[in-house]
Every structure is written in structure tokens, then in C-alpha cells.
mmCIF file of C-alpha atoms in Angstrom:
data_model
loop_
_atom_site.group_PDB
_atom_site.id
_atom_site.type_symbol
_atom_site.label_atom_id
_atom_site.label_comp_id
_atom_site.label_asym_id
_atom_site.label_seq_id
_atom_site.Cartn_x
_atom_site.Cartn_y
_atom_site.Cartn_z
ATOM 1 C CA GLY A 1 -73.706 -18.330 22.316
ATOM 2 C CA ILE A 2 -70.866 -15.853 22.122
ATOM 3 C CA GLN A 3 -70.445 -13.441 25.052
ATOM 4 C CA VAL A 4 -69.409 -9.795 24.700
ATOM 5 C CA GLU A 5 -68.199 -7.702 27.614
ATOM 6 C CA GLN A 6 -67.476 -4.004 27.413
ATOM 7 C CA SER A 7 -65.597 -1.899 29.926
ATOM 8 C CA PRO A 8 -65.845 0.426 31.656
ATOM 9 C CA PRO A 9 -69.657 0.656 31.753
ATOM 10 C CA ASP A 10 -69.558 4.424 32.255
ATOM 11 C CA LEU A 11 -66.919 7.007 31.483
ATOM 12 C CA ILE A 12 -66.808 10.740 32.227
ATOM 13 C CA LEU A 13 -64.200 12.867 30.504
ATOM 14 C CA GLN A 14 -63.228 16.486 30.358
ATOM 15 C CA GLU A 15 -63.214 17.889 26.844
ATOM 16 C CA GLY A 16 -59.814 17.346 25.244
ATOM 17 C CA ALA A 17 -58.987 14.178 27.173
ATOM 18 C CA ASN A 18 -58.167 10.809 25.601
ATOM 19 C CA SER A 19 -59.867 7.508 26.401
ATOM 20 C CA THR A 20 -59.749 3.792 25.671
ATOM 21 C CA LEU A 21 -62.860 1.602 25.491
ATOM 22 C CA ARG A 22 -62.470 -2.163 25.670
ATOM 23 C CA CYS A 23 -64.448 -5.068 24.227
ATOM 24 C CA ASN A 24 -63.763 -8.695 25.200
ATOM 25 C CA PHE A 25 -65.439 -11.603 23.410
ATOM 26 C CA SER A 26 -65.604 -15.298 24.154
ATOM 27 C CA ASP A 27 -65.100 -16.974 20.759
ATOM 28 C CA SER A 28 -63.499 -16.532 17.356
ATOM 29 C CA VAL A 29 -65.277 -13.933 15.267
ATOM 30 C CA ASN A 30 -65.607 -13.088 11.592
ATOM 31 C CA ASN A 31 -67.195 -9.707 12.150
ATOM 32 C CA LEU A 32 -66.564 -7.031 14.762
ATOM 33 C CA GLN A 33 -68.100 -3.597 14.594
ATOM 34 C CA TRP A 34 -67.940 -0.511 16.813
ATOM 35 C CA PHE A 35 -70.961 1.780 16.868
ATOM 36 C CA HIS A 36 -71.796 5.113 18.432
ATOM 37 C CA GLN A 37 -75.444 5.487 19.389
ATOM 38 C CA ASN A 38 -76.356 9.133 19.363
ATOM 39 C CA PRO A 39 -78.973 10.743 21.651
ATOM 40 C CA TRP A 40 -81.653 10.123 18.990
ATOM 41 C CA GLY A 41 -80.944 6.399 19.017
ATOM 42 C CA GLN A 42 -79.240 6.126 15.632
ATOM 43 C CA LEU A 43 -76.440 3.554 15.485
ATOM 44 C CA ILE A 44 -73.546 5.120 13.626
ATOM 45 C CA ASN A 45 -70.896 2.828 12.183
ATOM 46 C CA LEU A 46 -67.449 3.689 13.483
ATOM 47 C CA PHE A 47 -65.338 0.704 12.458
ATOM 48 C CA TYR A 48 -65.671 -2.697 10.868
ATOM 49 C CA ILE A 49 -62.592 -4.375 12.342
ATOM 50 C CA PRO A 50 -62.530 -8.170 12.834
ATOM 51 C CA SER A 51 -58.737 -7.890 13.031
ATOM 52 C CA GLY A 52 -55.956 -5.332 12.734
ATOM 53 C CA THR A 53 -55.893 -1.582 13.267
ATOM 54 C CA LYS A 54 -57.799 1.245 11.625
ATOM 55 C CA GLN A 55 -57.894 4.983 12.128
ATOM 56 C CA ASN A 56 -60.483 7.592 11.239
ATOM 57 C CA GLY A 57 -59.667 11.104 12.383
ATOM 58 C CA ARG A 58 -59.589 11.260 16.184
ATOM 59 C CA LEU A 59 -60.798 7.676 16.468
ATOM 60 C CA SER A 60 -58.842 4.502 16.042
ATOM 61 C CA ALA A 61 -59.498 0.851 16.785
ATOM 62 C CA THR A 62 -57.456 -2.285 17.218
ATOM 63 C CA THR A 63 -58.669 -5.866 17.319
ATOM 64 C CA VAL A 64 -56.407 -8.680 18.497
ATOM 65 C CA ALA A 65 -58.443 -11.632 17.305
ATOM 66 C CA THR A 66 -56.146 -14.289 18.773
ATOM 67 C CA GLU A 67 -56.590 -12.775 22.232
ATOM 68 C CA ARG A 68 -60.293 -12.011 21.717
ATOM 69 C CA TYR A 69 -60.412 -8.306 22.437
ATOM 70 C CA SER A 70 -60.813 -4.998 20.682
ATOM 71 C CA LEU A 71 -59.980 -1.463 21.765
ATOM 72 C CA LEU A 72 -61.493 1.826 20.637
ATOM 73 C CA TYR A 73 -59.361 4.925 21.184
ATOM 74 C CA ILE A 74 -60.824 8.404 21.302
ATOM 75 C CA SER A 75 -58.340 11.260 21.295
ATOM 76 C CA SER A 76 -58.979 14.936 22.057
ATOM 77 C CA SER A 77 -62.567 14.167 23.045
ATOM 78 C CA GLN A 78 -65.349 16.602 22.203
ATOM 79 C CA THR A 79 -68.802 17.045 23.719
ATOM 80 C CA THR A 80 -70.293 15.606 20.534
ATOM 81 C CA ASP A 81 -68.533 12.309 21.335
ATOM 82 C CA SER A 82 -71.006 11.795 24.182
ATOM 83 C CA GLY A 83 -73.368 8.853 23.857
ATOM 84 C CA VAL A 84 -73.275 5.083 24.073
ATOM 85 C CA TYR A 85 -70.576 3.054 22.349
ATOM 86 C CA PHE A 86 -71.381 -0.508 21.382
ATOM 87 C CA CYS A 87 -69.137 -3.338 20.325
ATOM 88 C CA ALA A 88 -70.854 -6.083 18.340
ATOM 89 C CA VAL A 89 -69.457 -9.368 17.073
ATOM 90 C CA ALA A 90 -70.561 -12.235 14.874
ATOM 91 C CA THR A 91 -69.419 -15.745 14.211
ATOM 92 C CA TRP A 92 -69.985 -16.963 10.712
ATOM 93 C CA THR A 93 -72.691 -19.644 10.517
ATOM 94 C CA GLY A 94 -73.402 -20.269 6.876
ATOM 95 C CA ALA A 95 -74.197 -16.861 5.399
ATOM 96 C CA ASN A 96 -75.731 -15.516 8.597
ATOM 97 C CA SER A 97 -73.625 -12.984 10.416
ATOM 98 C CA LYS A 98 -76.052 -11.914 13.138
ATOM 99 C CA LEU A 99 -74.457 -9.515 15.579
ATOM 100 C CA THR A 100 -74.239 -10.026 19.332
ATOM 101 C CA PHE A 101 -73.907 -6.717 21.136
ATOM 102 C CA GLY A 102 -72.270 -5.824 24.398
ATOM 103 C CA LYS A 103 -74.164 -3.758 26.952
ATOM 104 C CA GLY A 104 -72.479 -0.571 25.801
ATOM 105 C CA ILE A 105 -70.257 2.082 27.348
ATOM 106 C CA THR A 106 -71.899 5.393 28.238
ATOM 107 C CA LEU A 107 -69.482 8.250 27.583
ATOM 108 C CA SER A 108 -70.084 11.760 28.859
ATOM 109 C CA VAL A 109 -67.720 14.499 27.721
ATOM 110 C CA ARG A 110 -67.959 17.678 29.787
ATOM 111 C CA PRO A 111 -67.053 21.104 28.376
ATOM 112 C CA GLY B 1 -81.786 5.036 -1.035
ATOM 113 C CA ALA B 2 -78.693 6.343 0.687
ATOM 114 C CA GLY B 3 -79.291 4.434 3.894
ATOM 115 C CA VAL B 4 -81.641 2.064 5.672
ATOM 116 C CA SER B 5 -85.012 3.646 6.307
ATOM 117 C CA GLN B 6 -87.710 2.545 8.742
ATOM 118 C CA THR B 7 -91.314 3.584 9.142
ATOM 119 C CA PRO B 8 -93.006 4.687 11.258
ATOM 120 C CA SER B 9 -90.429 6.336 13.492
ATOM 121 C CA ASN B 10 -92.821 6.057 16.433
ATOM 122 C CA LYS B 11 -95.817 3.815 16.996
ATOM 123 C CA VAL B 12 -98.137 3.917 19.969
ATOM 124 C CA THR B 13 -100.701 1.159 20.240
ATOM 125 C CA GLU B 14 -102.963 -0.465 22.772
ATOM 126 C CA LYS B 15 -102.443 -3.861 24.301
ATOM 127 C CA GLY B 16 -103.908 -6.570 22.094
ATOM 128 C CA LYS B 17 -103.636 -4.635 18.820
ATOM 129 C CA TYR B 18 -101.753 -5.666 15.668
ATOM 130 C CA VAL B 19 -98.817 -3.617 14.352
ATOM 131 C CA GLU B 20 -96.612 -3.634 11.272
ATOM 132 C CA LEU B 21 -93.149 -2.113 11.117
ATOM 133 C CA ARG B 22 -91.467 -1.483 7.788
ATOM 134 C CA CYS B 23 -87.802 -1.580 6.762
ATOM 135 C CA ASP B 24 -86.359 -0.414 3.457
ATOM 136 C CA PRO B 25 -82.736 -1.633 3.174
ATOM 137 C CA ILE B 26 -79.839 -0.119 1.284
ATOM 138 C CA SER B 27 -80.317 -0.735 -2.408
ATOM 139 C CA GLY B 28 -78.595 -3.937 -3.525
ATOM 140 C CA HIS B 29 -78.126 -5.359 -0.029
ATOM 141 C CA THR B 30 -79.290 -8.963 -0.030
ATOM 142 C CA ALA B 31 -79.061 -9.579 3.721
ATOM 143 C CA LEU B 32 -81.558 -7.973 6.079
ATOM 144 C CA TYR B 33 -81.690 -8.250 9.887
ATOM 145 C CA TRP B 34 -84.206 -7.211 12.538
ATOM 146 C CA TYR B 35 -83.065 -6.425 16.081
ATOM 147 C CA ARG B 36 -84.876 -5.203 19.187
ATOM 148 C CA GLN B 37 -83.393 -2.814 21.734
ATOM 149 C CA SER B 38 -84.852 -2.407 25.204
ATOM 150 C CA LEU B 39 -84.000 0.572 27.388
ATOM 151 C CA GLY B 40 -80.434 0.441 28.675
ATOM 152 C CA GLN B 41 -79.525 -2.652 26.686
ATOM 153 C CA GLY B 42 -77.742 -3.452 23.461
ATOM 154 C CA PRO B 43 -79.773 -4.543 20.444
ATOM 155 C CA GLU B 44 -80.772 -8.222 20.321
ATOM 156 C CA PHE B 45 -81.153 -10.281 17.159
ATOM 157 C CA LEU B 46 -84.646 -11.273 16.025
ATOM 158 C CA ILE B 47 -84.554 -12.590 12.449
ATOM 159 C CA TYR B 48 -82.318 -12.706 9.369
ATOM 160 C CA PHE B 49 -83.293 -12.745 5.684
ATOM 161 C CA GLN B 50 -81.080 -13.691 2.784
ATOM 162 C CA GLY B 51 -83.053 -12.657 -0.260
ATOM 163 C CA THR B 52 -86.732 -13.483 0.230
ATOM 164 C CA GLY B 53 -86.347 -16.299 2.732
ATOM 165 C CA ALA B 54 -86.027 -16.134 6.496
ATOM 166 C CA ALA B 55 -82.749 -17.984 6.958
ATOM 167 C CA ASP B 56 -82.705 -17.668 10.755
ATOM 168 C CA ASP B 57 -85.683 -16.730 12.918
ATOM 169 C CA SER B 58 -84.244 -18.084 16.160
ATOM 170 C CA GLY B 59 -84.415 -14.691 17.877
ATOM 171 C CA LEU B 60 -88.172 -14.193 17.537
ATOM 172 C CA PRO B 61 -89.518 -14.320 21.117
ATOM 173 C CA ASN B 62 -92.757 -16.187 20.325
ATOM 174 C CA ASP B 63 -95.273 -16.908 17.582
ATOM 175 C CA ARG B 64 -96.901 -13.475 17.881
ATOM 176 C CA PHE B 65 -93.907 -12.157 15.923
ATOM 177 C CA PHE B 66 -93.576 -12.714 12.187
ATOM 178 C CA ALA B 67 -91.610 -11.063 9.388
ATOM 179 C CA VAL B 68 -91.730 -11.156 5.610
ATOM 180 C CA ARG B 69 -89.609 -9.955 2.715
ATOM 181 C CA PRO B 70 -91.643 -11.008 -0.327
ATOM 182 C CA GLU B 71 -89.553 -9.401 -3.084
ATOM 183 C CA GLY B 72 -86.147 -9.548 -1.436
ATOM 184 C CA SER B 73 -86.020 -5.843 -0.645
ATOM 185 C CA VAL B 74 -88.517 -4.214 1.770
ATOM 186 C CA SER B 75 -89.299 -6.192 4.912
ATOM 187 C CA THR B 76 -92.216 -5.967 7.312
ATOM 188 C CA LEU B 77 -92.119 -7.081 10.934
ATOM 189 C CA LYS B 78 -95.569 -8.007 12.183
ATOM 190 C CA ILE B 79 -96.605 -8.285 15.811
ATOM 191 C CA GLN B 80 -99.988 -9.746 16.755
ATOM 192 C CA ARG B 81 -101.827 -9.245 20.057
ATOM 193 C CA THR B 82 -99.247 -6.777 21.311
ATOM 194 C CA GLU B 83 -98.242 -6.839 24.969
ATOM 195 C CA ARG B 84 -96.709 -4.108 27.129
ATOM 196 C CA GLY B 85 -93.470 -6.109 27.188
ATOM 197 C CA ASP B 86 -93.163 -5.640 23.411
ATOM 198 C CA SER B 87 -92.397 -1.957 23.960
ATOM 199 C CA ALA B 88 -88.901 -1.315 22.608
ATOM 200 C CA VAL B 89 -87.018 0.162 19.680
ATOM 201 C CA TYR B 90 -87.071 -2.143 16.674
ATOM 202 C CA LEU B 91 -83.997 -1.789 14.481
ATOM 203 C CA CYS B 92 -83.402 -2.996 10.963
ATOM 204 C CA ALA B 93 -79.983 -3.535 9.395
ATOM 205 C CA SER B 94 -78.811 -4.565 5.956
ATOM 206 C CA SER B 95 -75.564 -5.812 4.520
ATOM 207 C CA SER B 96 -74.016 -7.113 1.343
ATOM 208 C CA PRO B 97 -72.324 -10.433 2.141
ATOM 209 C CA GLY B 98 -69.127 -10.874 0.238
ATOM 210 C CA THR B 99 -68.371 -7.157 0.032
ATOM 211 C CA SER B 100 -67.105 -5.119 2.965
ATOM 212 C CA GLY B 101 -67.000 -8.364 4.914
ATOM 213 C CA ASN B 102 -70.726 -8.249 5.704
ATOM 214 C CA GLU B 103 -70.612 -4.946 7.597
ATOM 215 C CA GLN B 104 -74.120 -4.138 8.791
ATOM 216 C CA PHE B 105 -75.738 -0.712 8.478
ATOM 217 C CA PHE B 106 -78.644 0.228 10.709
ATOM 218 C CA GLY B 107 -81.775 2.252 10.207
ATOM 219 C CA PRO B 108 -83.023 4.854 12.707
ATOM 220 C CA GLY B 109 -85.425 2.406 14.316
ATOM 221 C CA THR B 110 -89.117 2.354 15.163
ATOM 222 C CA ARG B 111 -89.983 3.126 18.767
ATOM 223 C CA LEU B 112 -92.963 0.952 19.697
ATOM 224 C CA THR B 113 -94.983 1.786 22.799
ATOM 225 C CA VAL B 114 -97.738 -0.565 23.903
ATOM 226 C CA LEU B 115 -100.130 1.010 26.386
#
């Protein structure tokens, strides 16, 4: 099956700093999503981005599908950005688009 | 509803007991997925429904696990003869294939603890 690797595994930032989170995947994908898992375990949708670039406030994401990677940018980080960030991908098999998740990146933003 | 809901939020049971976990997807979403997340790991796929039928159950770990979606909306994940290794957070997601490119939206999960 498809493999998803996220880096770095852990990241510690001072409030106000910028960061880049990376997701590499091993096959062509039809679906790529970035999630933030908050301390209560809820997966919050950040981006649906199988290709191209999107921005939402301080967050932006870019997926280069031909090179099989995606980047999540966090600017001017805040303590509320802390948590685990997951990249998840899917290859289209019929109508099923089951997601394969990476192991996540644990971000800690210090005040 | 506004989002995916799951009940109960927490379930503690004893080894060997039967449990049912419920998922109520976003209204109008035809696709429904169950995932399981163990501590320190990303969620892993269990089963996928398109409408009422289980289109892909390849992620179910063994025959103690079963899921239904009889009316194409609410789904129930059933676990028989629970084992301590079944302890995890069980997540449900729904999507609307053909719109938004099949972006999946997750519920808050059910934390299952088997003693």
C-alpha cells in the first residue's frame, strides 16, 4: 500500500516563529488532507489539497503531486497551534478513498 | 447535524464483553469510514460504506469486528469478545464523493478501554 512519511517527528517553536512541516508519499494520490489533532483528540480539517497551493490565514499548504510531497507552512505561530499535525493521502480505487495517515508531527509552541 | 457525531465519547468494558459504537455522519454524506487510532499513531482504516453496503472491509482486524449501516445514514461498529488490545480511539468520518473531491470530515471519536 501507499506509504506516508512526515518530518520532522517533533518540533518546538517559540511563539511568533514560522515553521514548515513536510509530507512525502510513495504513489500518485487523488486526495491529500492536512489535519490538526487538538489535545482532546479531535481531528480538525486544515486543507484538502491533492495538488496546488492554498492559504487560510496564517496557514498555507502546497502539494507538488508530480514529486509526491506536500508542505504545510505555519507563520507567526501561537500556543494554540500546539498539537499533532497529520498528513493523510488516498489513491482512488473505485469510489473508495480511504485515507492512509502518516505518523504525525508533534508541534509545541512555547510562550 | 452540523458535523459528525459519535457516541459514547468514552466506553470502559471488561475483557470478553460486547460493545457497540455509534456514528452519525454529516447529513447527506453517502460515504462513511471507520478508523482506529492507537496511542502515538495515526488513524488506521477499518471499513468503508457507500450507502448501506460495506464496500471495503479490508481493514477490520478479525471476525470479532463488524459494522452495519442499515439505512445509509447512522452506522454502528460492533466488537464481540473484546480484548485488551482493542483499546483505542475509534474514529468515524464521512464524505460526499463527487463534491469537494471526497474530503473527509471526522467525528470526535469514541475512546474504548478494555480492562
